[in-house]
């Protein structure tokens, strides 16, 4: 389960994940950030793979840096479950300039999603 830890500020937002499962040795839980760019008539969806949450049950915190984003911009944070082959394949698609990755369709999301909006 994901939840915001307090209200986002102009510089940061913090999301807490409560992990209650024990993963198989070749599985990975990872934060993923979804951003939509482009226009309303021609949106483009981008994903960025972030930190791993595979150290076992417990609380994990994701710190979103908002100081470099425009006021009002949004991103959606979720958690993915992937086996090692899928995880390595996704990591191998990382664009060196943007950090965006290509995810399987549909993305293997195993959590609720939290929308983070940069305050005005």
PDB file of C-alpha atoms in Angstrom:
ATOM      1  CA  UNK A   1       0.000   0.000   0.000  1.00  0.00           C
ATOM      2  CA  UNK A   2       1.271   3.478  -0.918  1.00  0.00           C
ATOM      3  CA  UNK A   3       0.391   6.766   0.729  1.00  0.00           C
ATOM      4  CA  UNK A   4       1.673  10.318   0.760  1.00  0.00           C
ATOM      5  CA  UNK A   5       3.609  11.226   3.889  1.00  0.00           C
ATOM      6  CA  UNK A   6       2.304  14.756   4.464  1.00  0.00           C
ATOM      7  CA  UNK A   7       1.565  17.330   1.786  1.00  0.00           C
ATOM      8  CA  UNK A   8       3.991  17.904  -1.092  1.00  0.00           C
ATOM      9  CA  UNK A   9       6.061  21.069  -0.820  1.00  0.00           C
ATOM     10  CA  UNK A  10       7.492  23.090  -3.681  1.00  0.00           C
ATOM     11  CA  UNK A  11      10.756  21.142  -3.253  1.00  0.00           C
ATOM     12  CA  UNK A  12       9.756  17.570  -2.360  1.00  0.00           C
ATOM     13  CA  UNK A  13       7.107  14.954  -1.672  1.00  0.00           C
ATOM     14  CA  UNK A  14       7.463  11.747   0.291  1.00  0.00           C
ATOM     15  CA  UNK A  15       5.569   8.523  -0.380  1.00  0.00           C
ATOM     16  CA  UNK A  16       5.556   5.550   1.984  1.00  0.00           C
ATOM     17  CA  UNK A  17       5.169   1.946   0.820  1.00  0.00           C
ATOM     18  CA  UNK A  18       4.197  -0.790   3.248  1.00  0.00           C
ATOM     19  CA  UNK A  19       5.508  -4.123   1.924  1.00  0.00           C
ATOM     20  CA  UNK A  20       4.110  -7.196   3.641  1.00  0.00           C
ATOM     21  CA  UNK A  21       5.251 -10.011   1.359  1.00  0.00           C
ATOM     22  CA  UNK A  22       8.409 -12.057   1.065  1.00  0.00           C
ATOM     23  CA  UNK A  23       9.573 -12.210  -2.533  1.00  0.00           C
ATOM     24  CA  UNK A  24      10.905 -15.217  -4.365  1.00  0.00           C
ATOM     25  CA  UNK A  25      14.689 -14.975  -4.853  1.00  0.00           C
ATOM     26  CA  UNK A  26      14.420 -13.889  -8.504  1.00  0.00           C
ATOM     27  CA  UNK A  27      11.638 -11.298  -8.059  1.00  0.00           C
ATOM     28  CA  UNK A  28      11.952  -7.521  -7.764  1.00  0.00           C
ATOM     29  CA  UNK A  29       9.649  -4.846  -6.396  1.00  0.00           C
ATOM     30  CA  UNK A  30      10.515  -1.394  -7.722  1.00  0.00           C
ATOM     31  CA  UNK A  31       9.105   2.115  -7.636  1.00  0.00           C
ATOM     32  CA  UNK A  32       7.978   3.396 -11.026  1.00  0.00           C
ATOM     33  CA  UNK A  33       7.123   6.989 -11.904  1.00  0.00           C
ATOM     34  CA  UNK A  34       4.611   7.594 -14.697  1.00  0.00           C
ATOM     35  CA  UNK A  35       4.597  10.993 -16.414  1.00  0.00           C
ATOM     36  CA  UNK A  36       2.389  12.151 -19.256  1.00  0.00           C
ATOM     37  CA  UNK A  37       3.826  14.742 -21.634  1.00  0.00           C
ATOM     38  CA  UNK A  38       2.648  16.165 -24.930  1.00  0.00           C
ATOM     39  CA  UNK A  39      -0.808  17.599 -25.475  1.00  0.00           C
ATOM     40  CA  UNK A  40      -4.338  16.522 -24.600  1.00  0.00           C
ATOM     41  CA  UNK A  41      -4.855  15.351 -28.171  1.00  0.00           C
ATOM     42  CA  UNK A  42      -1.438  13.700 -28.428  1.00  0.00           C
ATOM     43  CA  UNK A  43      -0.329  12.526 -24.966  1.00  0.00           C
ATOM     44  CA  UNK A  44       2.886  10.566 -24.470  1.00  0.00           C
ATOM     45  CA  UNK A  45       3.289   8.305 -21.430  1.00  0.00           C
ATOM     46  CA  UNK A  46       6.775   7.889 -19.961  1.00  0.00           C
ATOM     47  CA  UNK A  47       7.968   5.587 -17.174  1.00  0.00           C
ATOM     48  CA  UNK A  48      11.038   5.934 -14.978  1.00  0.00           C
ATOM     49  CA  UNK A  49      12.190   2.983 -12.904  1.00  0.00           C
ATOM     50  CA  UNK A  50      13.378   4.017  -9.443  1.00  0.00           C
ATOM     51  CA  UNK A  51      14.662   2.310  -6.299  1.00  0.00           C
ATOM     52  CA  UNK A  52      14.196  -1.352  -5.490  1.00  0.00           C
ATOM     53  CA  UNK A  53      11.916  -2.415  -2.611  1.00  0.00           C
ATOM     54  CA  UNK A  54      13.056  -6.041  -2.539  1.00  0.00           C
ATOM     55  CA  UNK A  55      14.736  -6.212   0.869  1.00  0.00           C
ATOM     56  CA  UNK A  56      11.710  -7.909   2.390  1.00  0.00           C
ATOM     57  CA  UNK A  57       8.705  -6.806   4.417  1.00  0.00           C
ATOM     58  CA  UNK A  58       8.847  -3.327   5.885  1.00  0.00           C
ATOM     59  CA  UNK A  59       8.415   0.364   5.213  1.00  0.00           C
ATOM     60  CA  UNK A  60      10.049   2.033   2.233  1.00  0.00           C
ATOM     61  CA  UNK A  61      10.138   5.769   1.525  1.00  0.00           C
ATOM     62  CA  UNK A  62      10.338   7.396  -1.886  1.00  0.00           C
ATOM     63  CA  UNK A  63      11.542  10.995  -1.944  1.00  0.00           C
ATOM     64  CA  UNK A  64      10.296  12.840  -5.027  1.00  0.00           C
ATOM     65  CA  UNK A  65      12.338  15.908  -5.918  1.00  0.00           C
ATOM     66  CA  UNK A  66       9.895  18.583  -7.054  1.00  0.00           C
ATOM     67  CA  UNK A  67      12.190  21.626  -7.116  1.00  0.00           C
ATOM     68  CA  UNK A  68      13.032  20.973 -10.776  1.00  0.00           C
ATOM     69  CA  UNK A  69       9.422  20.529 -11.910  1.00  0.00           C
ATOM     70  CA  UNK A  70       6.917  23.147 -13.010  1.00  0.00           C
ATOM     71  CA  UNK A  71       4.137  24.122 -10.589  1.00  0.00           C
ATOM     72  CA  UNK A  72       1.021  22.080 -11.321  1.00  0.00           C
ATOM     73  CA  UNK A  73       2.914  19.224 -12.987  1.00  0.00           C
ATOM     74  CA  UNK A  74       1.875  15.718 -12.017  1.00  0.00           C
ATOM     75  CA  UNK A  75       3.459  12.316 -11.820  1.00  0.00           C
ATOM     76  CA  UNK A  76       2.007   9.010 -10.641  1.00  0.00           C
ATOM     77  CA  UNK A  77       3.970   6.674  -8.395  1.00  0.00           C
ATOM     78  CA  UNK A  78       3.324   2.915  -8.215  1.00  0.00           C
ATOM     79  CA  UNK A  79       5.167  -0.296  -7.402  1.00  0.00           C
ATOM     80  CA  UNK A  80       5.956  -2.989  -9.967  1.00  0.00           C
ATOM     81  CA  UNK A  81       6.611  -6.702  -9.461  1.00  0.00           C
ATOM     82  CA  UNK A  82       8.951  -8.287 -11.998  1.00  0.00           C
ATOM     83  CA  UNK A  83      11.020 -11.440 -12.227  1.00  0.00           C
ATOM     84  CA  UNK A  84      14.763 -10.994 -12.779  1.00  0.00           C
ATOM     85  CA  UNK A  85      14.587 -11.455 -16.549  1.00  0.00           C
ATOM     86  CA  UNK A  86      11.866  -8.830 -16.951  1.00  0.00           C
ATOM     87  CA  UNK A  87      13.597  -6.477 -14.495  1.00  0.00           C
ATOM     88  CA  UNK A  88      16.901  -6.704 -16.388  1.00  0.00           C
ATOM     89  CA  UNK A  89      15.111  -6.306 -19.739  1.00  0.00           C
ATOM     90  CA  UNK A  90      13.343  -3.169 -18.511  1.00  0.00           C
ATOM     91  CA  UNK A  91      16.557  -1.709 -17.084  1.00  0.00           C
ATOM     92  CA  UNK A  92      18.291  -2.365 -20.409  1.00  0.00           C
ATOM     93  CA  UNK A  93      15.776  -0.075 -22.172  1.00  0.00           C
ATOM     94  CA  UNK A  94      16.762   2.944 -20.044  1.00  0.00           C
ATOM     95  CA  UNK A  95      17.219   6.029 -22.219  1.00  0.00           C
ATOM     96  CA  UNK A  96      20.545   7.578 -21.137  1.00  0.00           C
ATOM     97  CA  UNK A  97      19.272  11.140 -21.664  1.00  0.00           C
ATOM     98  CA  UNK A  98      15.833  10.958 -20.032  1.00  0.00           C
ATOM     99  CA  UNK A  99      15.990   7.885 -17.777  1.00  0.00           C
ATOM    100  CA  UNK A 100      12.712   6.657 -19.308  1.00  0.00           C
ATOM    101  CA  UNK A 101      12.196   2.897 -19.655  1.00  0.00           C
ATOM    102  CA  UNK A 102       9.898   0.695 -21.701  1.00  0.00           C
ATOM    103  CA  UNK A 103       7.574  -1.457 -19.601  1.00  0.00           C
ATOM    104  CA  UNK A 104       5.657  -4.581 -20.580  1.00  0.00           C
ATOM    105  CA  UNK A 105       2.053  -3.961 -21.526  1.00  0.00           C
ATOM    106  CA  UNK A 106       0.196  -3.863 -19.274  1.00  0.00           C
ATOM    107  CA  UNK A 107       2.749  -2.732 -16.681  1.00  0.00           C
ATOM    108  CA  UNK A 108       3.007  -5.254 -13.800  1.00  0.00           C
ATOM    109  CA  UNK A 109       1.713  -2.814 -11.150  1.00  0.00           C
ATOM    110  CA  UNK A 110       0.982  -4.471  -7.797  1.00  0.00           C
ATOM    111  CA  UNK A 111       0.106  -1.466  -5.656  1.00  0.00           C
ATOM    112  CA  UNK A 112      -2.286   1.400  -5.536  1.00  0.00           C
ATOM    113  CA  UNK A 113      -1.043   4.548  -7.269  1.00  0.00           C
ATOM    114  CA  UNK A 114      -0.326   7.916  -5.720  1.00  0.00           C
ATOM    115  CA  UNK A 115      -0.534  11.117  -7.759  1.00  0.00           C
ATOM    116  CA  UNK A 116       2.024  13.766  -6.793  1.00  0.00           C
ATOM    117  CA  UNK A 117       1.292  17.293  -7.943  1.00  0.00           C
ATOM    118  CA  UNK A 118       3.901  20.036  -7.662  1.00  0.00           C
ATOM    119  CA  UNK A 119       2.297  22.872  -5.635  1.00  0.00           C
ATOM    120  CA  UNK A 120       1.756  26.251  -7.272  1.00  0.00           C
TER     121      UNK A 120
END
